[in-house]
PDB file of C-alpha atoms in Angstrom:
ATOM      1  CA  UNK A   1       1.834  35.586   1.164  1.00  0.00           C
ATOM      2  CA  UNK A   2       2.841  32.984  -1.452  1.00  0.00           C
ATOM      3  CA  UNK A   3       4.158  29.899  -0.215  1.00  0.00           C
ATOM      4  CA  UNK A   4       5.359  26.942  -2.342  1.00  0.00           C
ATOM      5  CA  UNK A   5       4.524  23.340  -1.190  1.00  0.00           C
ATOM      6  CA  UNK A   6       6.088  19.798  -2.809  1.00  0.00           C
ATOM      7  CA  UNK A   7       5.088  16.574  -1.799  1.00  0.00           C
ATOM      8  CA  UNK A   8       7.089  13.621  -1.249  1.00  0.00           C
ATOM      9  CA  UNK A   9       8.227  12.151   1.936  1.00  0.00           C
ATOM     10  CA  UNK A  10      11.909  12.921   4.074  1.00  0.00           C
ATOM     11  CA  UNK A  11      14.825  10.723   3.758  1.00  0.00           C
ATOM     12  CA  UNK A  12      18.290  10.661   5.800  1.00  0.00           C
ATOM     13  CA  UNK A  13      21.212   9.669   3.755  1.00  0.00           C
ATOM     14  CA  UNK A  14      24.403   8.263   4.484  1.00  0.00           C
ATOM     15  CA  UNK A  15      22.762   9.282   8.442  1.00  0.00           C
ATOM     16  CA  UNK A  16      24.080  12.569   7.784  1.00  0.00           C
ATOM     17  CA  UNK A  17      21.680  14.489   5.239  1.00  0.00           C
ATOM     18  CA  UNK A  18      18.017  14.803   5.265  1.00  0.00           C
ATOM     19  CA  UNK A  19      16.659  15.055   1.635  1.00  0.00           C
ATOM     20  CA  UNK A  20      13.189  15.626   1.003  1.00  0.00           C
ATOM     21  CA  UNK A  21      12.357  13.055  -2.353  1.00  0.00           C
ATOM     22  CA  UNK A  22       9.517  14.787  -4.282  1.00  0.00           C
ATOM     23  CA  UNK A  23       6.668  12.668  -5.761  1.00  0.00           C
ATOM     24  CA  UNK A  24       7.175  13.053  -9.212  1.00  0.00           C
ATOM     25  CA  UNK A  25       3.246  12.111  -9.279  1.00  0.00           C
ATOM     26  CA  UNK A  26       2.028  14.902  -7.179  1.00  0.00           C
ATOM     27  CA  UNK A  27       4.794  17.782  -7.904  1.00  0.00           C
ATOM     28  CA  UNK A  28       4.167  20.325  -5.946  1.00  0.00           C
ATOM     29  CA  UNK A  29       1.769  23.809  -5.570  1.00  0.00           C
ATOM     30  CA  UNK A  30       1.751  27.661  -4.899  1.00  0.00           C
ATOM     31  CA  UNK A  31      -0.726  28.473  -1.810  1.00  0.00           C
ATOM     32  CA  UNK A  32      -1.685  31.648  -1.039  1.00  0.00           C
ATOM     33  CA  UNK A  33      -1.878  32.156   2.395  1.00  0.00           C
ATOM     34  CA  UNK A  34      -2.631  34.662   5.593  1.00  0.00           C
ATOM     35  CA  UNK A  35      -0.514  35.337   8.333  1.00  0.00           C
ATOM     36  CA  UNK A  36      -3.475  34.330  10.702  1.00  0.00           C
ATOM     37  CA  UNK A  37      -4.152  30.988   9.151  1.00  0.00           C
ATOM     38  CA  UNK A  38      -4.237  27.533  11.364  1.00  0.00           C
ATOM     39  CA  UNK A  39      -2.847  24.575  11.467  1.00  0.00           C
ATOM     40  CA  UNK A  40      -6.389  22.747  10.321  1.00  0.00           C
ATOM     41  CA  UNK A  41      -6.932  25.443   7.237  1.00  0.00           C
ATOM     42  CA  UNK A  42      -3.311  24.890   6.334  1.00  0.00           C
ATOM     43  CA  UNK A  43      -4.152  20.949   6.385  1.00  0.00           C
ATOM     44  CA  UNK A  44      -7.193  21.462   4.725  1.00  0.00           C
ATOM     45  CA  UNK A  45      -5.471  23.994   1.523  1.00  0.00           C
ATOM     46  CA  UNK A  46      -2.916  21.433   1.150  1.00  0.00           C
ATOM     47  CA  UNK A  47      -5.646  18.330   0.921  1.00  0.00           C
ATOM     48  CA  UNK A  48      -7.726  20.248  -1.659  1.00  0.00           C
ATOM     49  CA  UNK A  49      -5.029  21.514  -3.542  1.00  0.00           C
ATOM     50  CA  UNK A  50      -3.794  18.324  -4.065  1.00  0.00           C
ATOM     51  CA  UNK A  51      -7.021  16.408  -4.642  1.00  0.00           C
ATOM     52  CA  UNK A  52      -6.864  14.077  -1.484  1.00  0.00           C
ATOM     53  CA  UNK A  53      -9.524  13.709   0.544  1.00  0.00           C
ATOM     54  CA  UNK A  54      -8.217  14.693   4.261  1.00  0.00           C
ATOM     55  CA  UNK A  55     -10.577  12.385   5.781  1.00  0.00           C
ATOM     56  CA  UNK A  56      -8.435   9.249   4.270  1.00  0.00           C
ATOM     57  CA  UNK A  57      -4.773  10.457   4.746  1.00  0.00           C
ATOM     58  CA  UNK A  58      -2.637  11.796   7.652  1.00  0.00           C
ATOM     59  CA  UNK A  59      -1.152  15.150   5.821  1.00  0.00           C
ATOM     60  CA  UNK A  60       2.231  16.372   7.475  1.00  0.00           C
ATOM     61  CA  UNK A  61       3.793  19.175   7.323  1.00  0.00           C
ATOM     62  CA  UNK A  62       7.501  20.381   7.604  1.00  0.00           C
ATOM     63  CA  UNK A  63      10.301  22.257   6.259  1.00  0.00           C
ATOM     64  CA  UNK A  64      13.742  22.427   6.742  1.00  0.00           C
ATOM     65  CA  UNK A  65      15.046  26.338   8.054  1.00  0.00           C
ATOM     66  CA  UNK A  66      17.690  27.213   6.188  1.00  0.00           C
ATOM     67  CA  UNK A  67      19.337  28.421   8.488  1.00  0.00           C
ATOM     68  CA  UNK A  68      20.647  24.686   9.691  1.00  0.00           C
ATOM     69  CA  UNK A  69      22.539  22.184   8.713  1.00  0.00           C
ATOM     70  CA  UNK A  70      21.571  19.141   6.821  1.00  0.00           C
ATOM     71  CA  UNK A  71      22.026  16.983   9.520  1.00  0.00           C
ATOM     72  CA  UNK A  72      19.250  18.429  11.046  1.00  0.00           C
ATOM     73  CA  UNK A  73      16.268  16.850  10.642  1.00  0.00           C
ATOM     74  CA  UNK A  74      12.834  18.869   9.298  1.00  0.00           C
ATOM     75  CA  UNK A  75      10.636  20.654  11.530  1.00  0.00           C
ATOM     76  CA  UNK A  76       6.989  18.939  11.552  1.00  0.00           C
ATOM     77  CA  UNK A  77       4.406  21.395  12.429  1.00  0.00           C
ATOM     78  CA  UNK A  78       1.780  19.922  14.731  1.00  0.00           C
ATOM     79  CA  UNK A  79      -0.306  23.535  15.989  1.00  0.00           C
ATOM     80  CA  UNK A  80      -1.155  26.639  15.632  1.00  0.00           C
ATOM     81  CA  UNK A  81       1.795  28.029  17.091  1.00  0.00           C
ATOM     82  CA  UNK A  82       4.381  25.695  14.935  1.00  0.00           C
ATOM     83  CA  UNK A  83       2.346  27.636  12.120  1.00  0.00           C
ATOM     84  CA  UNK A  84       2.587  30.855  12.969  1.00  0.00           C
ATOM     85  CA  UNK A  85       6.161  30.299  13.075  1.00  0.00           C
ATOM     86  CA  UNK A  86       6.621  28.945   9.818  1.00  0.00           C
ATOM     87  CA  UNK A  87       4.940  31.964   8.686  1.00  0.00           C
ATOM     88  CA  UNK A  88       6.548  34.413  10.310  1.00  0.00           C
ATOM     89  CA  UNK A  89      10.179  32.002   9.015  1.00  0.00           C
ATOM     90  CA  UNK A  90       8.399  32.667   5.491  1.00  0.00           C
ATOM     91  CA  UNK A  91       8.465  36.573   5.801  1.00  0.00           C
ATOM     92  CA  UNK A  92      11.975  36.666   6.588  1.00  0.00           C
ATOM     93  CA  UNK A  93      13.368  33.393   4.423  1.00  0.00           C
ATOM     94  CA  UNK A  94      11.179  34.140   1.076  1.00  0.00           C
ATOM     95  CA  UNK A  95      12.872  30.924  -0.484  1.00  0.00           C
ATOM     96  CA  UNK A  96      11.558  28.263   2.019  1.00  0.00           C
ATOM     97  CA  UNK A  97       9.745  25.601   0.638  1.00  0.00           C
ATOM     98  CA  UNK A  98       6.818  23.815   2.757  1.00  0.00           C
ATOM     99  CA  UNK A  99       6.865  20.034   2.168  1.00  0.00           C
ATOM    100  CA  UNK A 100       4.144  17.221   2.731  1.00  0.00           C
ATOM    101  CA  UNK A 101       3.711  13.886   3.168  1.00  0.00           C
ATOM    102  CA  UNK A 102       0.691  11.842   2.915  1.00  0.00           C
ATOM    103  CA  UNK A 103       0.464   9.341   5.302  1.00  0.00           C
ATOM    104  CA  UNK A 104      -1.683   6.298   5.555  1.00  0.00           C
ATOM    105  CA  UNK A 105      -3.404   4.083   3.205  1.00  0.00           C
ATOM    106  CA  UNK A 106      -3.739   4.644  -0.546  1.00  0.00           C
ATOM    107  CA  UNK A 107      -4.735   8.167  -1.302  1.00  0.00           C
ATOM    108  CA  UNK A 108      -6.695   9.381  -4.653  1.00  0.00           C
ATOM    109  CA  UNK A 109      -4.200  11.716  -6.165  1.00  0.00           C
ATOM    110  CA  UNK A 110      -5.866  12.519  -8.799  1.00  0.00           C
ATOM    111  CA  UNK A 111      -4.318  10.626 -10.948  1.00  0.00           C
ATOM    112  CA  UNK A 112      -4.963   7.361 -12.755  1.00  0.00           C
ATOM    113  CA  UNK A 113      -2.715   4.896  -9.966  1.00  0.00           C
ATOM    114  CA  UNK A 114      -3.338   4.737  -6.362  1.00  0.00           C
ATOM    115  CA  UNK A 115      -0.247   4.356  -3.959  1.00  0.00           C
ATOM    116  CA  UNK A 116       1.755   5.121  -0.558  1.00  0.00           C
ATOM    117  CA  UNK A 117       4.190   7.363  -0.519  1.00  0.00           C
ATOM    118  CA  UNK A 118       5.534   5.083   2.753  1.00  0.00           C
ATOM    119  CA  UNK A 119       6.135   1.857   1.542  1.00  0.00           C
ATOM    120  CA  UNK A 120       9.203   0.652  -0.773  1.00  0.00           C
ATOM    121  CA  UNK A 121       9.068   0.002  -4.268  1.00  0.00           C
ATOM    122  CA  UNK A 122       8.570  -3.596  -4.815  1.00  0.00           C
ATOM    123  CA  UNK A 123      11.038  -6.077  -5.472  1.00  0.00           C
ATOM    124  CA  UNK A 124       9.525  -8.071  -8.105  1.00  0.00           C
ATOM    125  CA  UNK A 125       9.865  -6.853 -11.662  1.00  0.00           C
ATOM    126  CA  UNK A 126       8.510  -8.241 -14.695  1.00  0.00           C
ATOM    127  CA  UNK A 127      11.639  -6.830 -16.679  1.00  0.00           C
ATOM    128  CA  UNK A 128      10.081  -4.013 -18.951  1.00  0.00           C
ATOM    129  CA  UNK A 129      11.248  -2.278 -15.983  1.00  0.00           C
ATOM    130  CA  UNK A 130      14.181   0.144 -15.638  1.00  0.00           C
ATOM    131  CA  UNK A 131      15.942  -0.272 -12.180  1.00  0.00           C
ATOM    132  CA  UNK A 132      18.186   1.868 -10.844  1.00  0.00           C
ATOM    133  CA  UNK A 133      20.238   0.611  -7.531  1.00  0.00           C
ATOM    134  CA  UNK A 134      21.556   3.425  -5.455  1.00  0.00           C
ATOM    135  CA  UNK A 135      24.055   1.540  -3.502  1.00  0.00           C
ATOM    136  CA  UNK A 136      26.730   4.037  -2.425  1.00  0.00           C
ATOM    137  CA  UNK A 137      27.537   5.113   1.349  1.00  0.00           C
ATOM    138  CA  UNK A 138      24.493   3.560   2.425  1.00  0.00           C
ATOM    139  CA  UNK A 139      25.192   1.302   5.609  1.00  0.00           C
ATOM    140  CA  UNK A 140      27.503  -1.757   5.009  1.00  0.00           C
ATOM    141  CA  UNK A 141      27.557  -5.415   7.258  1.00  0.00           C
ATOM    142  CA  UNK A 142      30.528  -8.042   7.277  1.00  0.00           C
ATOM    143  CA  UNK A 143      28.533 -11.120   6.279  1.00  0.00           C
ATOM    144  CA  UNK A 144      29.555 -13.869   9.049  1.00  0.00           C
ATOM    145  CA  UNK A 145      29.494 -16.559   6.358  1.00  0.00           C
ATOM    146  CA  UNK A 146      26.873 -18.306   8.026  1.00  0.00           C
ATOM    147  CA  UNK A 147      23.686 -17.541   4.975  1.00  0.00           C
ATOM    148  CA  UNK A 148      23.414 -19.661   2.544  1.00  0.00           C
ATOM    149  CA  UNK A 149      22.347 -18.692  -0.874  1.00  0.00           C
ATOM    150  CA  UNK A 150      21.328 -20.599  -3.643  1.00  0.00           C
ATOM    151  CA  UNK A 151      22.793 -18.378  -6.197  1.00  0.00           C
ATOM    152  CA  UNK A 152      21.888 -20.475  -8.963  1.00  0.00           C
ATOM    153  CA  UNK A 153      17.957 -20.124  -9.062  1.00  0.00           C
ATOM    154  CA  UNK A 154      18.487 -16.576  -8.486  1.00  0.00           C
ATOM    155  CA  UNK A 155      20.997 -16.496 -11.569  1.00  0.00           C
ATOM    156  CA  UNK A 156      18.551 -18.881 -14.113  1.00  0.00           C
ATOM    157  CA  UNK A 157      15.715 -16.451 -12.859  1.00  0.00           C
ATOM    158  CA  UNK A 158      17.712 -13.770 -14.649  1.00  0.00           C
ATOM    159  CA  UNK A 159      18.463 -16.186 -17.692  1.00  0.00           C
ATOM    160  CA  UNK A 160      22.005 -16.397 -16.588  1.00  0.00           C
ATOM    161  CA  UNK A 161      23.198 -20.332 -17.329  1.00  0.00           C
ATOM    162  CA  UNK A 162      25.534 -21.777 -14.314  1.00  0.00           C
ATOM    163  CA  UNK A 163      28.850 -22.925 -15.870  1.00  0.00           C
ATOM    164  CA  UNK A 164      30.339 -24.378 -12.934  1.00  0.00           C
ATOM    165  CA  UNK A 165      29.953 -27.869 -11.252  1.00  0.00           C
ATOM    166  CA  UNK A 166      28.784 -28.378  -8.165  1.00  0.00           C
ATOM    167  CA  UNK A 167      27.801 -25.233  -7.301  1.00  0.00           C
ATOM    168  CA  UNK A 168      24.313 -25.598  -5.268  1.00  0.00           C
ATOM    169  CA  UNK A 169      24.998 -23.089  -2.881  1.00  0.00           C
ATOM    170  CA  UNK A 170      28.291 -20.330  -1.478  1.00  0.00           C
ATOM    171  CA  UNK A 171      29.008 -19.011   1.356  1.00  0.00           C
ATOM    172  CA  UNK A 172      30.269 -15.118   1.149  1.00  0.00           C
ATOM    173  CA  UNK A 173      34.123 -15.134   2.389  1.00  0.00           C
ATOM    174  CA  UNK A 174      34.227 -13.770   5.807  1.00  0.00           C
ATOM    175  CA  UNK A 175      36.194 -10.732   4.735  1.00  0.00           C
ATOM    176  CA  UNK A 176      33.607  -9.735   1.840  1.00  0.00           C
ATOM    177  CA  UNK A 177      32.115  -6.570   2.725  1.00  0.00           C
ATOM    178  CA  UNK A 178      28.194  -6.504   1.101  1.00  0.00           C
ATOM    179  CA  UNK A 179      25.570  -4.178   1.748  1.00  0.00           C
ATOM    180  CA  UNK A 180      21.307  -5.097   1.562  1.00  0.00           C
ATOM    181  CA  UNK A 181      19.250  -6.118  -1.054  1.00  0.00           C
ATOM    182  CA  UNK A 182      20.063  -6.256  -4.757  1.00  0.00           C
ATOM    183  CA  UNK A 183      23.386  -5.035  -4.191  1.00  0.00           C
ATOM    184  CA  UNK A 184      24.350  -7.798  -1.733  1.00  0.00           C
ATOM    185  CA  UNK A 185      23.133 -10.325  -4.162  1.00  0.00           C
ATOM    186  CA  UNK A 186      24.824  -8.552  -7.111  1.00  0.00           C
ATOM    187  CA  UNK A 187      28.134  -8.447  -4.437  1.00  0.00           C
ATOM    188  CA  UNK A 188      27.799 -12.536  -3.587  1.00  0.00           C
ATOM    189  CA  UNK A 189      27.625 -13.312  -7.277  1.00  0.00           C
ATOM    190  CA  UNK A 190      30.668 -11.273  -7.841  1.00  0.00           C
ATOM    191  CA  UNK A 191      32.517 -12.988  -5.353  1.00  0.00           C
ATOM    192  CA  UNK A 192      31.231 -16.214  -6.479  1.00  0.00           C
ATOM    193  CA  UNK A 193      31.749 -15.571 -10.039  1.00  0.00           C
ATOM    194  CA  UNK A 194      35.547 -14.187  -9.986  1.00  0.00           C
TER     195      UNK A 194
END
């Protein structure tokens, strides 16, 4: 039997959606398969299909049946038996899609750039860089006032000029709503700025 497998790595959303985010790096592959393979060969296919040795990387593997919701979270195969089900799942569900995740360390991909699928993007950008800021329903704090920021080296870092006076530092006002990250900076400079 064909299956199709993606790589990437399983995110919840809004903590009511699991999505699995592909790496655009890796893509994914068509496996041929037998009803009687194991857990290990299945490890092993997916390692040499992608081009990582399996020796340097934890390689999981999941799906998500569907048959549930997608507030359910993916089923991570562990044995032979978790397997076999999949499998069987497969016969019935032609359209289910096996997805992996590469865990630990940098793995060779193949490609020209090493990296890890697990950690976040980092912060720092030298500005050639296109950033996108996904700050919807994601989860939201009432900033207690009590942080100080010193929105003005943040704000010449971006090659914005201050045009205020004595403005070394703000407090958000206690009924600002901000999220994390850029879009809680982006938020305080709003507030700060209007």
């Amino acid at each position: 039997m064909h299956i199709y497998v993606r790589s990437g790595v399983w995110r919840l959303y809004n903590k009511k959606e699991w999505r699995f985010i592909i790496d655009e790096k890796n893509r994914g592959r068509l496996l041929s398969l037998e009803t009687t393979t194991t857990f290990e060969e299945l490890q092993a296919i997916v390692a040499e299909d992608y081009g990582i040795e399996q020796s340097t990387v934890d390689v999981e593997l999941s799906y998500l049946p569907t048959d549930l919701s997608l507030d359910c979270p993916p089923v991570v195969m562990m044995n032979n038996r978790q397997v076999s089900n999949f499998l069987s799942y497969c016969k019935r569900k032609n359209t289910i899609k096996l997805c992996v995740t590469f865990n630990g360390g940098d793995k060779d991909t193949g490609s020209k750039e090493k990296f890890d699928l697990n950690k976040e993007p980092d912060a720092a950008s030298n500005g050639d860089d296109d950033v996108n800021v996904d700050d919807g329903d994601d989860d939201v704090n009432v900033d207690d006032g009590d942080d100080d920021v010193n929105v003005d080296n943040i704000l010449s870092s971006w090659g914005v000029k201050e045009t205020r006076k004595n403005a070394d530092s703000f407090k958000t006002p206690k009924n600002a709503i901000v999220g994390h990250g850029l879009g809680s900076l982006i938020a305080r400079v709003i507030t700060r700025y209007t």
